[in-house]
Amino acid sequence: MSEGTIRTLIMVDKQADRVVPPSGFTAQLTLFVSGAMAFLAVFALALSLASGRLADRWASELARAATLRINAPGDQVAAQTKTALTILRQTPGVAEVRALSREEQAALLAPWFGADLPLDALPVPQLIEIRGAEPGYDAQGLRLRLAAEVPGAVLDDHTRWREPLVDAANSLRRLALVSILLIGGATAAMITLAANAALAANAQVVEVLRLVGARDRYIAGAFVRRFTLRALIGAAVGVVLGMAGVMLLPEATDEGGFLTGLGFQGLGWLLPLVIPVLGAGVAFAATWAAARRTLKELS
């Protein structure tokens, strides 16, 4: 499509615009489809951005966190804990280490065993919390040193359950992006059907226009402008309603986990404003293709 053709299609021509009925089934269908798809696109976009933030946060936090578990006889736990803390403080890339108190360990076990768990009567291992620094520490080298000096130490860098969580969040983000593409395709298909219906309903008008010398580009421009405007208005309404719905979602909290904080943040609130423009662009391309094809069939 040349620049001159695009200019001709978007220029307002009230006389040509009378070719397309201003109301009726096709108008209602275009407005409804554009609004509904834009509404869904807002939530898909919010889900994609939230999933990306979640994946980045999980990857960042869990990559720096690790736990050292000391399984040793009761009379050796204190000595091995002291040795392990000394080794960890000497390890490059370790920013902070802290041995959990008995109360903290009891709080961790309380959801499964109750608040009155007698830790002194049970062989509960000592836990040491490790916070890594940039660029991180050599986990394999640390394991070898701990194995030589602290026989009861087991280093858990959370890799086993960190990677599935990050992969799940990234998969959710990809699914949301695919949903946006499907929404765009469905919008194009429905607007194409509506444009075909409008052209077929005005077949006699099209023939009369041709008899008086109107070119197909002139006729197609009337349909393209009308359907593009309908799609723009419908998508704008859908985006406003979608953003209002996103604003009503609960904010991010530690208690809610990944079920909260699904809205936009900062400049992300400006991204949904692009949806009406993209919707109008999809309608423009779909209607132009449908008009060219249908006018060719009516020749």
CSV table of C-alpha atoms in Angstrom, one decimal:
chain,number,residue,atom,x,y,z
A,1,MET,CA,0.0,0.0,0.0
A,2,SER,CA,1.6,3.3,-1.1
A,3,GLU,CA,1.8,6.5,0.9
A,4,GLY,CA,-0.6,8.1,-1.5
A,5,THR,CA,-3.2,5.4,-1.0
A,6,ILE,CA,-2.9,5.6,2.8
A,7,ARG,CA,-3.4,9.4,2.6
A,8,THR,CA,-6.5,9.0,0.4
A,9,LEU,CA,-8.0,6.4,2.8
A,10,ILE,CA,-7.6,8.5,5.9
A,11,MET,CA,-8.7,11.8,4.5
A,12,VAL,CA,-12.2,12.8,5.6
A,13,ASP,CA,-14.7,12.8,2.8
A,14,LYS,CA,-18.3,13.3,4.1
A,15,GLN,CA,-19.8,12.5,0.8
A,16,ALA,CA,-18.0,9.2,0.5
A,17,ASP,CA,-18.6,8.3,4.1
A,18,ARG,CA,-22.4,8.2,3.4
A,19,VAL,CA,-21.8,5.0,1.5
A,20,VAL,CA,-21.3,3.1,4.8
A,21,PRO,CA,-24.4,2.9,7.1
A,22,PRO,CA,-23.7,4.8,10.3
A,23,SER,CA,-25.6,2.3,12.4
A,24,GLY,CA,-26.9,-1.2,12.3
A,25,PHE,CA,-25.5,-4.7,12.8
A,26,THR,CA,-22.0,-4.0,11.5
A,27,ALA,CA,-21.5,-0.9,13.5
A,28,GLN,CA,-22.6,-2.6,16.7
A,29,LEU,CA,-20.5,-5.6,16.0
A,30,THR,CA,-17.4,-3.5,15.3
A,31,LEU,CA,-17.8,-1.4,18.5
A,32,PHE,CA,-18.5,-4.4,20.7
A,33,VAL,CA,-15.7,-6.6,19.4
A,34,SER,CA,-13.2,-3.7,19.6
A,35,GLY,CA,-14.2,-2.9,23.1
A,36,ALA,CA,-14.3,-6.5,24.4
A,37,MET,CA,-10.9,-7.4,22.8
A,38,ALA,CA,-9.3,-4.2,24.2
A,39,PHE,CA,-10.7,-5.0,27.6
A,40,LEU,CA,-9.2,-8.4,27.5
A,41,ALA,CA,-5.9,-7.1,26.1
A,42,VAL,CA,-5.5,-4.8,29.1
A,43,PHE,CA,-5.7,-7.7,31.5
A,44,ALA,CA,-3.4,-9.8,29.3
A,45,LEU,CA,-0.9,-7.0,29.3
A,46,ALA,CA,-1.1,-6.5,33.0
A,47,LEU,CA,-0.6,-10.3,33.5
A,48,SER,CA,2.4,-10.3,31.2
A,49,LEU,CA,4.1,-7.4,33.0
A,50,ALA,CA,3.3,-8.8,36.5
A,51,SER,CA,4.6,-12.2,35.5
A,52,GLY,CA,7.8,-10.6,34.3
A,53,ARG,CA,8.3,-8.7,37.5
A,54,LEU,CA,7.6,-11.8,39.5
A,55,ALA,CA,10.1,-13.9,37.6
A,56,ASP,CA,12.8,-11.2,38.0
A,57,ARG,CA,12.1,-10.8,41.7
A,58,TRP,CA,12.2,-14.5,42.3
A,59,ALA,CA,15.3,-15.0,40.3
A,60,SER,CA,17.0,-12.1,42.1
A,61,GLU,CA,16.0,-12.9,45.6
A,62,LEU,CA,16.5,-16.6,45.5
A,63,ALA,CA,19.8,-16.3,43.6
A,64,ARG,CA,21.3,-14.5,46.6
A,65,ALA,CA,19.7,-16.6,49.3
A,66,ALA,CA,20.9,-20.0,50.6
A,67,THR,CA,20.5,-22.1,53.7
A,68,LEU,CA,23.2,-24.2,55.5
A,69,ARG,CA,21.8,-27.1,57.5
A,70,ILE,CA,24.0,-28.7,60.2
A,71,ASN,CA,23.1,-32.2,61.1
A,72,ALA,CA,25.3,-33.3,64.0
A,73,PRO,CA,25.1,-34.9,67.4
A,74,GLY,CA,23.8,-32.6,70.1
A,75,ASP,CA,27.2,-32.1,71.7
A,76,GLN,CA,28.8,-31.1,68.4
A,77,VAL,CA,26.1,-28.7,67.0
A,78,ALA,CA,27.5,-25.6,68.7
A,79,ALA,CA,31.1,-26.2,67.6
A,80,GLN,CA,30.2,-27.1,64.0
A,81,THR,CA,27.9,-24.0,63.9
A,82,LYS,CA,30.7,-21.8,65.0
A,83,THR,CA,33.1,-23.3,62.5
A,84,ALA,CA,30.6,-23.0,59.7
A,85,LEU,CA,30.0,-19.3,60.5
A,86,THR,CA,33.7,-18.6,60.4
A,87,ILE,CA,34.1,-20.3,57.0
A,88,LEU,CA,31.1,-18.5,55.6
A,89,ARG,CA,32.3,-15.1,56.8
A,90,GLN,CA,35.7,-15.8,55.1
A,91,THR,CA,34.1,-16.8,51.8
A,92,PRO,CA,34.2,-14.2,49.0
A,93,GLY,CA,30.8,-13.3,47.7
A,94,VAL,CA,28.9,-14.0,51.0
A,95,ALA,CA,27.4,-10.7,52.2
A,96,GLU,CA,25.7,-11.9,55.4
A,97,VAL,CA,25.3,-15.0,57.5
A,98,ARG,CA,23.1,-15.6,60.5
A,99,ALA,CA,22.4,-18.6,62.6
A,100,LEU,CA,18.6,-19.0,63.3
A,101,SER,CA,17.6,-19.0,66.9
A,102,ARG,CA,15.6,-21.9,68.5
A,103,GLU,CA,12.6,-19.6,68.5
A,104,GLU,CA,12.9,-18.8,64.8
A,105,GLN,CA,13.3,-22.5,63.9
A,106,ALA,CA,10.2,-23.3,66.1
A,107,ALA,CA,8.2,-20.7,64.2
A,108,LEU,CA,9.2,-22.3,60.9
A,109,LEU,CA,8.0,-25.7,62.0
A,110,ALA,CA,4.9,-24.5,63.8
A,111,PRO,CA,2.6,-24.7,60.7
A,112,TRP,CA,3.3,-28.4,60.5
A,113,PHE,CA,3.9,-29.5,64.1
A,114,GLY,CA,2.2,-26.9,66.2
A,115,ALA,CA,3.4,-24.1,68.3
A,116,ASP,CA,4.4,-26.3,71.3
A,117,LEU,CA,7.0,-28.3,69.5
A,118,PRO,CA,9.8,-29.4,72.0
A,119,LEU,CA,12.9,-28.7,69.9
A,120,ASP,CA,15.2,-29.8,72.7
A,121,ALA,CA,13.8,-33.3,72.6
A,122,LEU,CA,14.0,-33.6,68.8
A,123,PRO,CA,17.1,-33.9,66.5
A,124,VAL,CA,16.3,-30.7,64.7
A,125,PRO,CA,19.3,-29.5,62.6
A,126,GLN,CA,20.7,-26.0,63.1
A,127,LEU,CA,19.9,-23.6,60.2
A,128,ILE,CA,22.2,-20.8,59.0
A,129,GLU,CA,20.8,-18.2,56.7
A,130,ILE,CA,23.2,-17.0,53.9
A,131,ARG,CA,22.8,-13.8,51.8
A,132,GLY,CA,25.0,-13.6,48.8
A,133,ALA,CA,26.5,-10.5,47.3
A,134,GLU,CA,27.3,-9.6,43.7
A,135,PRO,CA,28.6,-11.4,41.7
A,136,GLY,CA,28.0,-14.3,44.1
A,137,TYR,CA,30.1,-17.1,45.7
A,138,ASP,CA,31.5,-20.4,44.5
A,139,ALA,CA,28.9,-22.8,45.8
A,140,GLN,CA,30.8,-25.9,44.7
A,141,GLY,CA,34.0,-24.7,46.4
A,142,LEU,CA,32.1,-23.8,49.5
A,143,ARG,CA,30.6,-27.3,49.7
A,144,LEU,CA,34.0,-28.9,49.4
A,145,ARG,CA,35.4,-26.8,52.2
A,146,LEU,CA,32.4,-27.4,54.5
A,147,ALA,CA,32.6,-31.1,53.8
A,148,ALA,CA,36.2,-31.1,55.0
A,149,GLU,CA,35.8,-29.0,58.1
A,150,VAL,CA,32.1,-29.3,59.0
A,151,PRO,CA,31.0,-32.9,58.4
A,152,GLY,CA,27.4,-32.3,59.3
A,153,ALA,CA,26.9,-29.3,57.0
A,154,VAL,CA,24.6,-29.4,54.0
A,155,LEU,CA,24.4,-26.3,51.7
A,156,ASP,CA,21.1,-25.7,49.9
A,157,ASP,CA,21.2,-22.9,47.4
A,158,HIS,CA,17.5,-23.3,46.5
A,159,THR,CA,18.3,-24.2,42.9
A,160,ARG,CA,16.0,-27.2,43.0
A,161,TRP,CA,12.9,-25.2,43.6
A,162,ARG,CA,14.1,-21.8,42.4
A,163,GLU,CA,14.3,-22.7,38.7
A,164,PRO,CA,10.8,-24.2,38.4
A,165,LEU,CA,9.3,-21.1,39.9
A,166,VAL,CA,11.1,-18.8,37.6
A,167,ASP,CA,10.3,-21.0,34.6
A,168,ALA,CA,6.6,-21.0,35.6
A,169,ALA,CA,6.6,-17.2,35.8
A,170,ASN,CA,8.3,-16.8,32.5
A,171,SER,CA,5.9,-19.3,30.9
A,172,LEU,CA,3.0,-17.3,32.3
A,173,ARG,CA,4.4,-14.2,30.7
A,174,ARG,CA,4.8,-15.9,27.3
A,175,LEU,CA,1.2,-17.2,27.6
A,176,ALA,CA,0.0,-13.6,28.2
A,177,LEU,CA,1.9,-12.3,25.2
A,178,VAL,CA,0.4,-15.1,23.0
A,179,SER,CA,-3.0,-14.2,24.3
A,180,ILE,CA,-2.5,-10.6,23.2
A,181,LEU,CA,-1.5,-11.8,19.7
A,182,LEU,CA,-4.6,-14.0,19.6
A,183,ILE,CA,-6.8,-11.1,20.7
A,184,GLY,CA,-5.4,-9.0,17.8
A,185,GLY,CA,-6.0,-11.8,15.3
A,186,ALA,CA,-9.6,-12.3,16.6
A,187,THR,CA,-10.2,-8.6,16.3
A,188,ALA,CA,-9.0,-8.5,12.7
A,189,ALA,CA,-11.2,-11.5,11.8
A,190,MET,CA,-14.3,-10.1,13.3
A,191,ILE,CA,-13.8,-6.7,11.7
A,192,THR,CA,-13.1,-8.3,8.4
A,193,LEU,CA,-16.5,-10.2,8.6
A,194,ALA,CA,-18.3,-7.0,9.6
A,195,ALA,CA,-16.7,-5.1,6.6
A,196,ASN,CA,-17.6,-7.9,4.2
A,197,ALA,CA,-21.2,-7.8,5.5
A,198,ALA,CA,-21.3,-4.0,5.1
A,199,LEU,CA,-19.9,-4.2,1.5
A,200,ALA,CA,-22.3,-7.0,0.6
A,201,ALA,CA,-25.3,-5.0,2.0
A,202,ASN,CA,-24.3,-2.0,-0.1
A,203,ALA,CA,-23.5,-3.8,-3.3
A,204,GLN,CA,-26.1,-1.9,-5.3
A,205,VAL,CA,-24.7,1.4,-3.9
A,206,VAL,CA,-21.2,0.3,-4.9
A,207,GLU,CA,-22.4,-0.4,-8.5
A,208,VAL,CA,-24.1,3.0,-8.8
A,209,LEU,CA,-20.9,4.7,-7.6
A,210,ARG,CA,-18.9,2.9,-10.2
A,211,LEU,CA,-21.4,3.9,-12.9
A,212,VAL,CA,-20.9,7.5,-12.0
A,213,GLY,CA,-17.1,7.2,-12.2
A,214,ALA,CA,-16.1,6.4,-8.6
A,215,ARG,CA,-12.9,4.4,-8.3
A,216,ASP,CA,-12.5,1.5,-6.0
A,217,ARG,CA,-10.0,3.3,-3.9
A,218,TYR,CA,-12.6,6.0,-3.2
A,219,ILE,CA,-15.2,3.5,-2.3
A,220,ALA,CA,-12.8,1.5,-0.1
A,221,GLY,CA,-11.7,4.6,1.7
A,222,ALA,CA,-15.2,5.2,2.9
A,223,PHE,CA,-15.4,1.8,4.5
A,224,VAL,CA,-11.9,2.0,5.9
A,225,ARG,CA,-12.4,5.3,7.6
A,226,ARG,CA,-15.7,4.3,9.1
A,227,PHE,CA,-14.6,1.0,10.5
A,228,THR,CA,-11.3,2.4,11.7
A,229,LEU,CA,-13.1,5.1,13.7
A,230,ARG,CA,-15.5,2.5,15.1
A,231,ALA,CA,-12.6,0.3,16.2
A,232,LEU,CA,-10.8,3.2,17.8
A,233,ILE,CA,-13.8,4.3,19.8
A,234,GLY,CA,-14.7,0.8,20.9
A,235,ALA,CA,-11.1,0.0,21.9
A,236,ALA,CA,-10.8,3.3,23.8
A,237,VAL,CA,-13.9,2.4,25.8
A,238,GLY,CA,-12.6,-1.1,26.4
A,239,VAL,CA,-9.3,0.2,27.6
A,240,VAL,CA,-10.9,2.6,30.1
A,241,LEU,CA,-13.0,-0.1,31.5
A,242,GLY,CA,-10.1,-2.5,31.6
A,243,MET,CA,-7.8,0.0,33.4
A,244,ALA,CA,-10.6,0.6,35.9
A,245,GLY,CA,-10.8,-3.1,36.6
A,246,VAL,CA,-7.0,-3.4,37.0
A,247,MET,CA,-7.1,-0.5,39.5
A,248,LEU,CA,-9.5,-2.5,41.6
A,249,LEU,CA,-7.2,-5.5,41.9
A,250,PRO,CA,-5.4,-5.9,45.3
A,251,GLU,CA,-2.0,-4.4,45.6
A,252,ALA,CA,1.1,-6.5,46.1
A,253,THR,CA,1.6,-8.0,49.6
A,254,ASP,CA,3.8,-10.6,51.1
A,255,GLU,CA,0.8,-12.5,52.5
A,256,GLY,CA,-0.9,-12.6,49.1
A,257,GLY,CA,2.1,-13.8,47.2
A,258,PHE,CA,1.8,-13.9,43.4
A,259,LEU,CA,-2.0,-13.6,43.6
A,260,THR,CA,-1.6,-9.8,44.3
A,261,GLY,CA,0.2,-7.0,42.5
A,262,LEU,CA,-1.1,-8.0,39.1
A,263,GLY,CA,-1.7,-4.3,38.1
A,264,PHE,CA,0.5,-1.8,36.3
A,265,GLN,CA,3.3,0.1,38.0
A,266,GLY,CA,4.8,3.5,37.2
A,267,LEU,CA,5.0,4.2,33.5
A,268,GLY,CA,3.4,0.8,32.9
A,269,TRP,CA,0.0,2.6,33.2
A,270,LEU,CA,0.8,4.3,29.9
A,271,LEU,CA,1.1,1.1,27.9
A,272,PRO,CA,-2.7,0.3,27.7
A,273,LEU,CA,-3.1,3.7,25.9
A,274,VAL,CA,-1.4,2.1,22.9
A,275,ILE,CA,-4.1,-0.5,22.6
A,276,PRO,CA,-6.7,1.7,20.9
A,277,VAL,CA,-4.1,2.9,18.4
A,278,LEU,CA,-3.1,-0.7,17.6
A,279,GLY,CA,-6.8,-1.7,17.4
A,280,ALA,CA,-7.4,1.1,14.9
A,281,GLY,CA,-4.4,-0.1,12.9
A,282,VAL,CA,-5.7,-3.6,12.9
A,283,ALA,CA,-9.1,-2.4,11.7
A,284,PHE,CA,-7.5,-0.2,9.1
A,285,ALA,CA,-5.5,-3.1,7.6
A,286,ALA,CA,-8.3,-5.7,7.9
A,287,THR,CA,-11.0,-3.4,6.4
A,288,TRP,CA,-8.7,-2.4,3.5
A,289,ALA,CA,-7.9,-6.0,2.7
A,290,ALA,CA,-11.6,-7.0,2.9
A,291,ALA,CA,-12.7,-4.0,0.8
A,292,ARG,CA,-10.2,-4.8,-1.9
A,293,ARG,CA,-11.2,-8.4,-2.0
A,294,THR,CA,-15.0,-7.8,-2.0
A,295,LEU,CA,-14.8,-5.0,-4.5
A,296,LYS,CA,-12.9,-7.3,-6.8
A,297,GLU,CA,-15.5,-10.0,-6.5
A,298,LEU,CA,-18.3,-7.5,-7.2
A,299,SER,CA,-16.5,-6.4,-10.5
